[in-house]
XYZ file of N, CA, C and O in Angstrom:
704
model
N -74.915 20.757 12.732
C -74.764 22.191 12.830
C -73.788 22.543 13.960
O -72.905 23.375 13.787
N -73.951 21.864 15.092
C -73.059 22.145 16.219
C -71.623 21.775 15.891
O -70.697 22.483 16.280
N -71.436 20.678 15.168
C -70.090 20.268 14.771
C -69.465 21.315 13.847
O -68.291 21.659 13.992
N -70.256 21.840 12.925
C -69.771 22.878 12.015
C -69.320 24.111 12.803
O -68.227 24.630 12.586
N -70.148 24.563 13.715
C -69.802 25.723 14.537
C -68.558 25.440 15.379
O -67.663 26.273 15.477
N -68.521 24.261 15.971
C -67.374 23.892 16.798
C -66.087 23.848 15.977
O -65.058 24.383 16.388
N -66.159 23.226 14.804
C -64.947 23.097 13.997
C -64.470 24.451 13.473
O -63.274 24.726 13.483
N -65.364 25.305 13.016
C -64.930 26.621 12.534
C -64.386 27.461 13.684
O -63.432 28.214 13.486
N -64.964 27.327 14.877
C -64.417 28.024 16.047
C -63.024 27.496 16.386
O -62.103 28.262 16.667
N -62.880 26.192 16.370
C -61.594 25.566 16.670
C -60.518 26.012 15.674
O -59.412 26.381 16.058
N -60.871 26.015 14.397
C -59.929 26.441 13.363
C -59.656 27.940 13.480
O -58.512 28.384 13.451
N -60.706 28.719 13.608
C -60.559 30.175 13.668
C -59.824 30.668 14.893
O -59.057 31.625 14.830
N -60.038 30.023 16.021
C -59.402 30.457 17.264
C -58.089 29.743 17.540
O -57.365 30.109 18.456
N -57.810 28.715 16.766
C -56.567 27.966 16.939
C -55.420 28.643 16.206
O -55.474 29.814 15.855
N -54.403 27.873 15.970
C -53.210 28.419 15.326
C -53.181 28.216 13.814
O -52.192 28.543 13.184
N -54.245 27.680 13.254
C -54.237 27.345 11.831
C -53.976 28.560 10.953
O -53.220 28.491 9.998
N -54.582 29.690 11.259
C -54.429 30.883 10.431
C -53.267 31.769 10.876
O -53.023 32.807 10.288
N -52.523 31.373 11.903
C -51.473 32.237 12.457
C -50.204 32.277 11.621
O -49.531 33.284 11.563
N -49.841 31.139 10.994
C -48.639 31.145 10.160
C -48.802 30.152 9.015
O -49.666 29.283 9.049
N -47.952 30.300 8.005
C -48.065 29.472 6.805
C -47.806 27.995 7.069
O -48.432 27.136 6.464
N -46.883 27.701 7.961
C -46.571 26.310 8.266
C -47.802 25.607 8.845
O -48.160 24.502 8.434
N -48.446 26.238 9.792
C -49.640 25.667 10.402
C -50.770 25.559 9.375
O -51.488 24.563 9.330
N -50.909 26.582 8.549
C -51.965 26.597 7.544
C -51.822 25.419 6.575
O -52.763 24.672 6.348
N -50.628 25.230 6.010
C -50.420 24.169 5.026
C -50.624 22.789 5.641
O -51.157 21.885 5.010
N -50.239 22.618 6.888
C -50.403 21.319 7.551
C -51.850 21.010 7.914
O -52.198 19.849 8.153
N -52.694 22.026 7.957
C -54.090 21.831 8.353
C -55.082 21.978 7.210
O -56.278 22.130 7.435
N -54.597 21.917 5.988
C -55.494 22.037 4.834
C -56.597 20.979 4.841
O -57.745 21.302 4.535
N -56.329 19.718 5.200
C -57.449 18.766 5.250
C -58.586 19.211 6.185
O -59.761 18.991 5.885
N -58.261 19.863 7.286
C -59.299 20.381 8.188
C -60.086 21.498 7.521
O -61.310 21.607 7.701
N -59.400 22.325 6.763
C -60.071 23.419 6.051
C -61.036 22.848 5.011
O -62.176 23.301 4.891
N -60.596 21.835 4.293
C -61.454 21.209 3.287
C -62.648 20.519 3.958
O -63.756 20.532 3.415
N -62.461 19.963 5.129
C -63.587 19.322 5.819
C -64.667 20.341 6.167
O -65.856 20.016 6.132
N -64.288 21.572 6.472
C -65.280 22.624 6.736
C -66.077 22.905 5.465
O -67.302 23.079 5.511
N -65.407 22.927 4.313
C -66.106 23.111 3.038
C -67.146 22.009 2.842
O -68.293 22.275 2.494
N -66.758 20.765 3.093
C -67.692 19.648 2.929
C -68.863 19.750 3.899
O -70.012 19.506 3.528
N -68.567 20.100 5.141
C -69.640 20.250 6.128
C -70.603 21.361 5.717
O -71.825 21.204 5.823
N -70.057 22.472 5.259
C -70.893 23.590 4.811
C -71.790 23.146 3.661
O -72.989 23.435 3.640
N -71.203 22.442 2.698
C -71.961 21.979 1.535
C -73.098 21.056 1.957
O -74.227 21.184 1.474
N -72.814 20.155 2.865
C -73.853 19.237 3.343
C -74.962 20.006 4.058
O -76.148 19.774 3.804
N -74.596 20.942 4.923
C -75.609 21.730 5.631
C -76.466 22.530 4.656
O -77.691 22.605 4.801
N -75.837 23.112 3.676
C -76.567 23.937 2.715
C -77.471 23.087 1.817
O -78.621 23.444 1.581
N -76.957 21.986 1.328
C -77.721 21.141 0.404
C -78.879 20.421 1.092
O -79.921 20.218 0.477
N -78.679 20.001 2.315
C -79.738 19.262 3.009
C -80.728 20.194 3.701
O -81.754 19.741 4.194
N -80.395 21.488 3.724
C -81.247 22.478 4.401
C -81.576 22.026 5.823
O -82.677 22.205 6.321
N -80.567 21.396 6.434
C -80.726 20.844 7.779
C -81.028 21.928 8.799
O -81.818 21.750 9.701
N -80.384 23.052 8.648
C -80.519 24.117 9.637
C -81.471 25.184 9.102
O -81.271 25.723 8.031
N -82.492 25.507 9.862
C -83.415 26.544 9.437
C -82.799 27.928 9.587
O -83.256 28.872 8.990
N -81.739 28.045 10.393
C -81.051 29.316 10.580
C -79.788 29.353 9.721
O -78.677 29.468 10.221
N -79.968 29.260 8.407
C -78.824 29.198 7.503
C -78.059 30.530 7.492
O -76.878 30.568 7.174
N -78.694 31.611 7.887
C -78.028 32.909 7.945
C -76.817 32.895 8.869
O -75.769 33.454 8.550
N -76.943 32.242 10.006
C -75.826 32.133 10.942
C -74.698 31.310 10.332
O -73.525 31.658 10.451
N -75.051 30.220 9.665
C -74.063 29.374 9.004
C -73.352 30.171 7.911
O -72.130 30.093 7.756
N -74.094 30.952 7.144
C -73.505 31.773 6.077
C -72.514 32.790 6.640
O -71.440 33.003 6.076
N -72.868 33.418 7.744
C -71.982 34.398 8.381
C -70.685 33.738 8.839
O -69.588 34.260 8.596
N -70.808 32.598 9.485
C -69.632 31.865 9.964
C -68.757 31.450 8.784
O -67.534 31.628 8.809
N -69.384 30.927 7.736
C -68.623 30.441 6.581
C -67.971 31.597 5.817
O -66.841 31.470 5.361
N -68.661 32.710 5.684
C -68.089 33.873 4.996
C -66.831 34.349 5.700
O -65.808 34.627 5.062
N -66.864 34.434 7.014
C -65.674 34.823 7.777
C -64.559 33.802 7.580
O -63.393 34.158 7.394
N -64.931 32.536 7.592
C -63.960 31.459 7.412
C -63.285 31.541 6.039
O -62.067 31.441 5.931
N -64.069 31.737 4.968
C -63.452 31.774 3.634
C -62.622 33.037 3.436
O -61.627 33.004 2.723
N -62.999 34.127 4.059
C -62.174 35.343 3.961
C -60.810 35.124 4.610
O -59.782 35.535 4.063
N -60.803 34.476 5.758
C -59.526 34.161 6.415
C -58.714 33.193 5.558
O -57.505 33.354 5.406
N -59.377 32.193 5.015
C -58.691 31.195 4.191
C -58.094 31.846 2.954
O -56.932 31.592 2.607
N -58.842 32.694 2.299
C -58.354 33.382 1.094
C -57.118 34.218 1.421
O -56.119 34.174 0.695
N -57.168 34.956 2.504
C -56.007 35.752 2.913
C -54.789 34.879 3.178
O -53.666 35.224 2.799
N -55.018 33.733 3.799
C -53.906 32.810 4.085
C -53.350 32.188 2.818
O -52.138 31.981 2.709
N -54.203 31.867 1.854
C -53.728 31.294 0.588
C -52.821 32.297 -0.113
O -51.728 31.943 -0.571
N -53.249 33.547 -0.186
C -52.423 34.573 -0.834
C -51.092 34.736 -0.111
O -50.032 34.815 -0.742
N -51.135 34.773 1.204
C -49.916 34.915 2.005
C -48.995 33.707 1.810
O -47.784 33.852 1.647
N -49.586 32.518 1.798
C -48.810 31.292 1.605
C -48.103 31.297 0.257
O -46.928 30.925 0.154
N -48.785 31.724 -0.787
C -48.205 31.709 -2.127
C -47.066 32.709 -2.290
O -46.341 32.657 -3.283
N -46.873 33.576 -1.336
C -45.762 34.524 -1.364
C -44.597 34.075 -0.485
O -43.589 34.755 -0.398
N -44.734 32.919 0.143
C -43.722 32.429 1.080
C -42.904 31.307 0.421
O -43.225 30.131 0.543
N -41.850 31.683 -0.287
C -41.030 30.708 -1.020
C -40.439 29.638 -0.114
O -40.325 28.477 -0.508
N -40.078 29.998 1.094
C -39.460 29.030 2.006
C -40.422 27.892 2.341
O -40.063 26.713 2.277
N -41.644 28.235 2.699
C -42.649 27.212 3.023
C -43.036 26.450 1.755
O -43.141 25.224 1.766
N -43.249 27.163 0.663
C -43.668 26.504 -0.569
C -42.654 25.493 -1.081
O -43.024 24.446 -1.611
N -41.382 25.798 -0.928
C -40.356 24.899 -1.457
C -40.275 23.579 -0.692
O -39.730 22.606 -1.196
N -40.856 23.535 0.506
C -40.802 22.303 1.287
C -42.182 21.830 1.762
O -42.270 20.966 2.614
N -43.240 22.379 1.197
C -44.579 22.050 1.687
C -45.041 20.677 1.191
O -44.494 20.117 0.245
N -46.053 20.171 1.829
C -46.697 18.937 1.418
C -47.515 19.246 0.168
O -48.569 19.869 0.243
N -47.009 18.820 -0.986
C -47.657 19.164 -2.253
C -49.066 18.588 -2.349
O -49.941 19.188 -2.960
N -49.304 17.456 -1.731
C -50.656 16.877 -1.744
C -51.647 17.792 -1.034
O -52.776 17.967 -1.493
N -51.224 18.388 0.069
C -52.102 19.323 0.789
C -52.351 20.573 -0.049
O -53.490 21.034 -0.163
N -51.286 21.121 -0.623
C -51.441 22.334 -1.433
C -52.341 22.064 -2.634
O -53.249 22.847 -2.922
N -52.123 20.960 -3.341
C -52.959 20.643 -4.499
C -54.410 20.401 -4.093
O -55.329 20.787 -4.811
N -54.618 19.768 -2.948
C -55.978 19.556 -2.448
C -56.679 20.895 -2.223
O -57.830 21.083 -2.611
N -55.970 21.816 -1.615
C -56.539 23.148 -1.379
C -56.862 23.847 -2.694
O -57.963 24.353 -2.884
N -55.899 23.869 -3.614
C -56.103 24.578 -4.872
C -57.168 23.911 -5.735
O -57.914 24.588 -6.443
N -57.269 22.605 -5.663
C -58.301 21.889 -6.412
C -59.696 22.264 -5.904
O -60.636 22.368 -6.676
N -59.824 22.471 -4.611
C -61.114 22.809 -4.012
C -61.353 24.312 -3.889
O -62.406 24.724 -3.421
N -60.392 25.099 -4.290
C -60.480 26.548 -4.118
C -61.716 27.181 -4.772
O -62.372 28.020 -4.147
N -62.078 26.800 -6.005
C -63.282 27.425 -6.585
C -64.530 27.240 -5.719
O -65.275 28.194 -5.488
N -64.731 26.034 -5.230
C -65.900 25.788 -4.378
C -65.743 26.485 -3.031
O -66.686 27.063 -2.504
N -64.540 26.427 -2.479
C -64.275 27.056 -1.191
C -64.559 28.550 -1.234
O -65.119 29.113 -0.305
N -64.180 29.197 -2.340
C -64.373 30.644 -2.485
C -65.699 31.006 -3.150
O -65.882 32.134 -3.600
N -66.599 30.029 -3.217
C -67.928 30.251 -3.800
C -67.849 30.745 -5.232
O -68.623 31.603 -5.648
N -66.899 30.247 -5.961
C -66.704 30.587 -7.373
C -66.586 32.095 -7.606
O -67.089 32.621 -8.594
N -65.916 32.770 -6.698
C -65.629 34.202 -6.856
C -64.521 34.333 -7.904
O -63.342 34.120 -7.629
N -64.920 34.670 -9.130
C -63.982 34.699 -10.256
C -62.784 35.603 -10.022
O -61.667 35.273 -10.435
N -62.986 36.735 -9.389
C -61.870 37.657 -9.165
C -60.821 37.057 -8.235
O -59.620 37.166 -8.490
N -61.271 36.427 -7.166
C -60.334 35.826 -6.214
C -59.614 34.624 -6.834
O -58.406 34.461 -6.665
N -60.350 33.810 -7.559
C -59.740 32.632 -8.193
C -58.727 33.070 -9.247
O -57.623 32.520 -9.327
N -59.085 34.073 -10.037
C -58.165 34.573 -11.063
C -56.894 35.132 -10.425
O -55.786 34.893 -10.909
N -57.057 35.842 -9.323
C -55.888 36.400 -8.634
C -54.942 35.288 -8.170
O -53.726 35.380 -8.350
N -55.495 34.228 -7.614
C -54.671 33.103 -7.163
C -54.006 32.425 -8.363
O -52.810 32.125 -8.336
N -54.764 32.186 -9.424
C -54.204 31.540 -10.620
C -53.078 32.377 -11.217
O -52.045 31.834 -11.629
N -53.237 33.678 -11.234
C -52.206 34.557 -11.799
C -50.940 34.567 -10.944
O -49.838 34.735 -11.468
N -51.092 34.397 -9.649
C -49.920 34.320 -8.769
C -49.129 33.039 -9.077
O -47.906 33.040 -9.070
N -49.847 31.971 -9.383
C -49.212 30.679 -9.626
C -48.673 30.548 -11.046
O -47.580 30.037 -11.259
N -49.416 30.989 -12.017
C -49.180 30.674 -13.435
C -47.823 31.130 -13.968
O -47.381 32.232 -13.681
N -47.205 30.271 -14.785
C -45.944 30.647 -15.434
C -46.176 31.370 -16.755
O -45.225 31.700 -17.451
N -47.434 31.640 -17.111
C -47.767 32.196 -18.419
C -47.627 33.702 -18.514
O -47.834 34.284 -19.553
N -47.333 34.343 -17.425
C -47.265 35.803 -17.448
C -46.018 36.274 -16.717
O -45.262 35.486 -16.181
N -45.840 37.552 -16.701
C -44.665 38.131 -16.046
C -44.989 38.614 -14.639
O -44.338 39.509 -14.125
N -46.005 38.043 -14.033
C -46.396 38.436 -12.681
C -45.184 38.304 -11.757
O -44.556 37.248 -11.707
N -44.844 39.358 -11.038
C -43.635 39.310 -10.208
C -43.689 38.275 -9.088
O -42.661 37.821 -8.612
N -44.874 37.865 -8.690
C -44.980 36.903 -7.602
C -45.124 35.467 -8.074
O -45.509 34.604 -7.313
N -44.840 35.216 -9.337
C -45.014 33.885 -9.921
C -44.307 32.829 -9.083
O -43.107 32.895 -8.862
N -45.063 31.853 -8.626
C -44.502 30.816 -7.762
C -44.443 29.453 -8.440
O -44.047 28.470 -7.821
N -44.808 29.377 -9.693
C -44.887 28.085 -10.366
C -43.573 27.318 -10.276
O -43.553 26.138 -9.937
N -42.469 27.974 -10.562
C -41.181 27.275 -10.574
C -40.683 26.903 -9.179
O -39.822 26.048 -9.045
N -41.228 27.526 -8.154
C -40.868 27.158 -6.783
C -41.572 25.868 -6.374
O -40.965 24.960 -5.825
N -42.861 25.792 -6.653
C -43.670 24.668 -6.204
C -43.769 23.560 -7.250
O -43.723 22.386 -6.920
N -43.918 23.963 -8.480
C -44.220 23.009 -9.548
C -43.027 22.818 -10.483
O -43.114 23.076 -11.680
N -41.954 22.334 -9.944
C -40.742 22.110 -10.733
C -40.956 20.943 -11.693
O -41.622 19.960 -11.370
N -40.354 21.058 -12.869
C -40.559 20.089 -13.942
C -40.258 18.651 -13.516
O -41.000 17.726 -13.852
N -39.200 18.435 -12.779
C -38.791 17.069 -12.428
C -39.574 16.471 -11.256
O -39.429 15.296 -10.950
N -40.414 17.251 -10.612
C -41.213 16.745 -9.490
C -42.502 16.126 -10.033
O -43.203 16.729 -10.832
N -42.789 14.923 -9.585
C -43.953 14.195 -10.084
C -45.043 14.121 -9.017
O -44.751 13.914 -7.839
N -46.277 14.287 -9.450
C -47.432 14.195 -8.562
C -48.273 13.000 -8.992
O -48.739 12.933 -10.123
N -48.463 12.065 -8.102
C -49.225 10.856 -8.404
C -50.715 11.192 -8.379
O -51.247 11.622 -7.361
N -51.380 11.009 -9.502
C -52.802 11.306 -9.567
C -53.661 10.061 -9.722
O -54.875 10.113 -9.640
N -53.025 8.949 -9.974
C -53.740 7.697 -10.143
C -52.807 6.578 -9.684
O -51.638 6.822 -9.406
N -53.297 5.391 -9.663
C -52.508 4.269 -9.155
C -51.143 4.172 -9.825
O -50.129 4.017 -9.159
N -51.105 4.256 -11.130
C -49.847 4.115 -11.863
C -49.443 5.367 -12.626
O -48.458 5.349 -13.353
N -50.196 6.424 -12.541
C -49.951 7.597 -13.365
C -49.500 8.793 -12.528
O -49.937 8.972 -11.404
N -48.650 9.606 -13.146
C -48.134 10.805 -12.477
C -48.121 11.962 -13.459
O -47.983 11.775 -14.654
N -48.264 13.170 -12.907
C -48.107 14.396 -13.681
C -46.733 14.978 -13.371
O -46.304 14.978 -12.216
N -46.099 15.536 -14.389
C -44.868 16.279 -14.128
C -45.228 17.599 -13.440
O -46.410 17.932 -13.300
N -44.257 18.345 -13.054
C -44.445 19.658 -12.418
C -45.348 19.570 -11.183
O -46.107 20.482 -10.897
N -45.292 18.430 -10.464
C -46.118 18.245 -9.260
C -47.600 18.477 -9.512
O -48.352 18.809 -8.605
N -48.043 18.315 -10.745
C -49.448 18.504 -11.076
C -49.847 19.954 -11.266
O -51.028 20.270 -11.345
N -48.881 20.851 -11.376
C -49.171 22.285 -11.455
C -50.027 22.705 -12.638
O -50.931 23.527 -12.500
N -49.754 22.138 -13.808
C -50.560 22.510 -14.981
C -51.986 21.980 -14.858
O -52.941 22.614 -15.313
N -52.137 20.824 -14.212
C -53.475 20.287 -13.976
C -54.243 21.202 -13.011
O -55.425 21.483 -13.209
N -53.572 21.671 -11.960
C -54.189 22.590 -10.997
C -54.609 23.884 -11.699
O -55.715 24.386 -11.507
N -53.713 24.429 -12.532
C -54.055 25.656 -13.261
C -55.241 25.437 -14.196
O -56.118 26.303 -14.305
N -55.280 24.288 -14.870
C -56.418 23.991 -15.750
C -57.714 23.990 -14.948
O -58.732 24.535 -15.397
N -57.686 23.432 -13.759
C -58.860 23.413 -12.889
C -59.285 24.837 -12.513
O -60.466 25.177 -12.591
N -58.326 25.655 -12.107
C -58.658 27.035 -11.707
C -59.191 27.839 -12.888
O -60.213 28.529 -12.773
N -58.497 27.763 -14.031
C -58.933 28.538 -15.195
C -60.269 28.059 -15.740
O -61.093 28.865 -16.189
N -60.537 26.758 -15.695
C -61.838 26.274 -16.182
C -62.966 26.766 -15.289
O -64.055 27.052 -15.770
N -62.697 26.905 -13.991
C -63.750 27.336 -13.068
C -64.165 28.788 -13.275
O -65.259 29.170 -12.891
N -63.300 29.588 -13.892
C -63.651 30.997 -14.125
C -63.924 31.283 -15.601
O -64.158 32.427 -15.986
N -63.859 30.239 -16.432
C -64.164 30.415 -17.857
C -63.067 31.113 -18.638
O -63.334 31.695 -19.683
N -61.839 31.050 -18.159
C -60.699 31.644 -18.871
C -60.142 30.579 -19.818
O -59.194 29.865 -19.497
N -60.748 30.478 -21.000
C -60.426 29.394 -21.917
C -59.055 29.541 -22.569
O -58.433 28.538 -22.906
N -58.566 30.762 -22.720
C -57.219 30.933 -23.276
C -56.174 30.304 -22.354
O -55.324 29.530 -22.798
N -56.243 30.631 -21.080
C -55.285 30.062 -20.132
C -55.575 28.596 -19.816
O -54.652 27.844 -19.509
N -56.827 28.190 -19.915
C -57.158 26.775 -19.771
C -56.456 25.984 -20.880
O -55.821 24.964 -20.620
N -56.558 26.472 -22.113
C -55.893 25.804 -23.237
C -54.379 25.802 -23.065
O -53.718 24.806 -23.371
N -53.824 26.904 -22.582
C -52.378 26.951 -22.332
C -51.982 25.911 -21.286
O -50.952 25.246 -21.408
N -52.811 25.755 -20.262
C -52.540 24.768 -19.219
C -52.583 23.352 -19.785
O -51.695 22.541 -19.519
N -53.607 23.062 -20.577
C -53.712 21.734 -21.173
C -52.597 21.472 -22.178
O -52.071 20.354 -22.249
N -52.250 22.479 -22.959
C -51.135 22.313 -23.902
C -49.847 21.964 -23.158
O -49.099 21.076 -23.573
N -49.596 22.649 -22.064
C -48.392 22.376 -21.271
C -48.485 21.009 -20.594
O -47.503 20.267 -20.546
N -49.657 20.693 -20.094
C -49.860 19.388 -19.467
C -49.567 18.273 -20.467
O -48.852 17.318 -20.158
N -50.073 18.424 -21.672
C -49.837 17.425 -22.704
C -48.371 17.394 -23.139
O -47.794 16.316 -23.334
N -47.770 18.554 -23.283
C -46.373 18.619 -23.738
C -45.435 17.862 -22.786
O -44.476 17.235 -23.244
N -45.713 17.910 -21.517
C -44.843 17.266 -20.531
C -45.334 15.892 -20.077
O -44.626 15.194 -19.366
N -46.540 15.530 -20.454
C -47.140 14.265 -19.995
C -47.860 13.563 -21.148
O -49.067 13.359 -21.114
N -47.136 13.206 -22.156
C -47.717 12.622 -23.368
C -48.530 11.353 -23.089
O -49.479 11.055 -23.785
N -48.167 10.614 -22.063
C -48.836 9.351 -21.794
C -50.204 9.508 -21.148
O -50.929 8.543 -20.997
N -50.579 10.701 -20.766
C -51.873 10.862 -20.075
C -53.052 10.927 -21.020
O -54.185 10.784 -20.613
N -52.813 11.178 -22.290
C -53.926 11.308 -23.247
C -53.940 10.147 -24.202
O -53.015 9.608 -24.620
């Protein structure tokens, strides 16, 4: 419990949320807070779970705001560590407590399936960029369609989930 409080204080009071560059470089630390929270909640280790919930709620609100801000920053996105970004987006449903509205908003910002003016798919998930997902296997588009499939499946948006899988298959025939 003390480690959880210490780490969220360190992240919250540090420079992690101050700019996009710092945020993207510290995504593994953000994910570690999610894991710590999950362990505390599942093991019911702390009898004062209300305090933990308050700390975590503030943390996820800051994280959500930073994710939205990051996805609007083409300069950072075009040169970011794609493994960190994919790790964040893969864990986003759990991180945001499966808040369908927030997850849908993030997916719509990313997705190439609509005319959303902030669409960032082509900035981050370019067709010729490969994302290694297994020892010998890679996804095209830096794994973007796989990430979208994960986000859409978490909110039950089966139309866009199917579109994501169709695109994933169209560009990665060897994965199926």
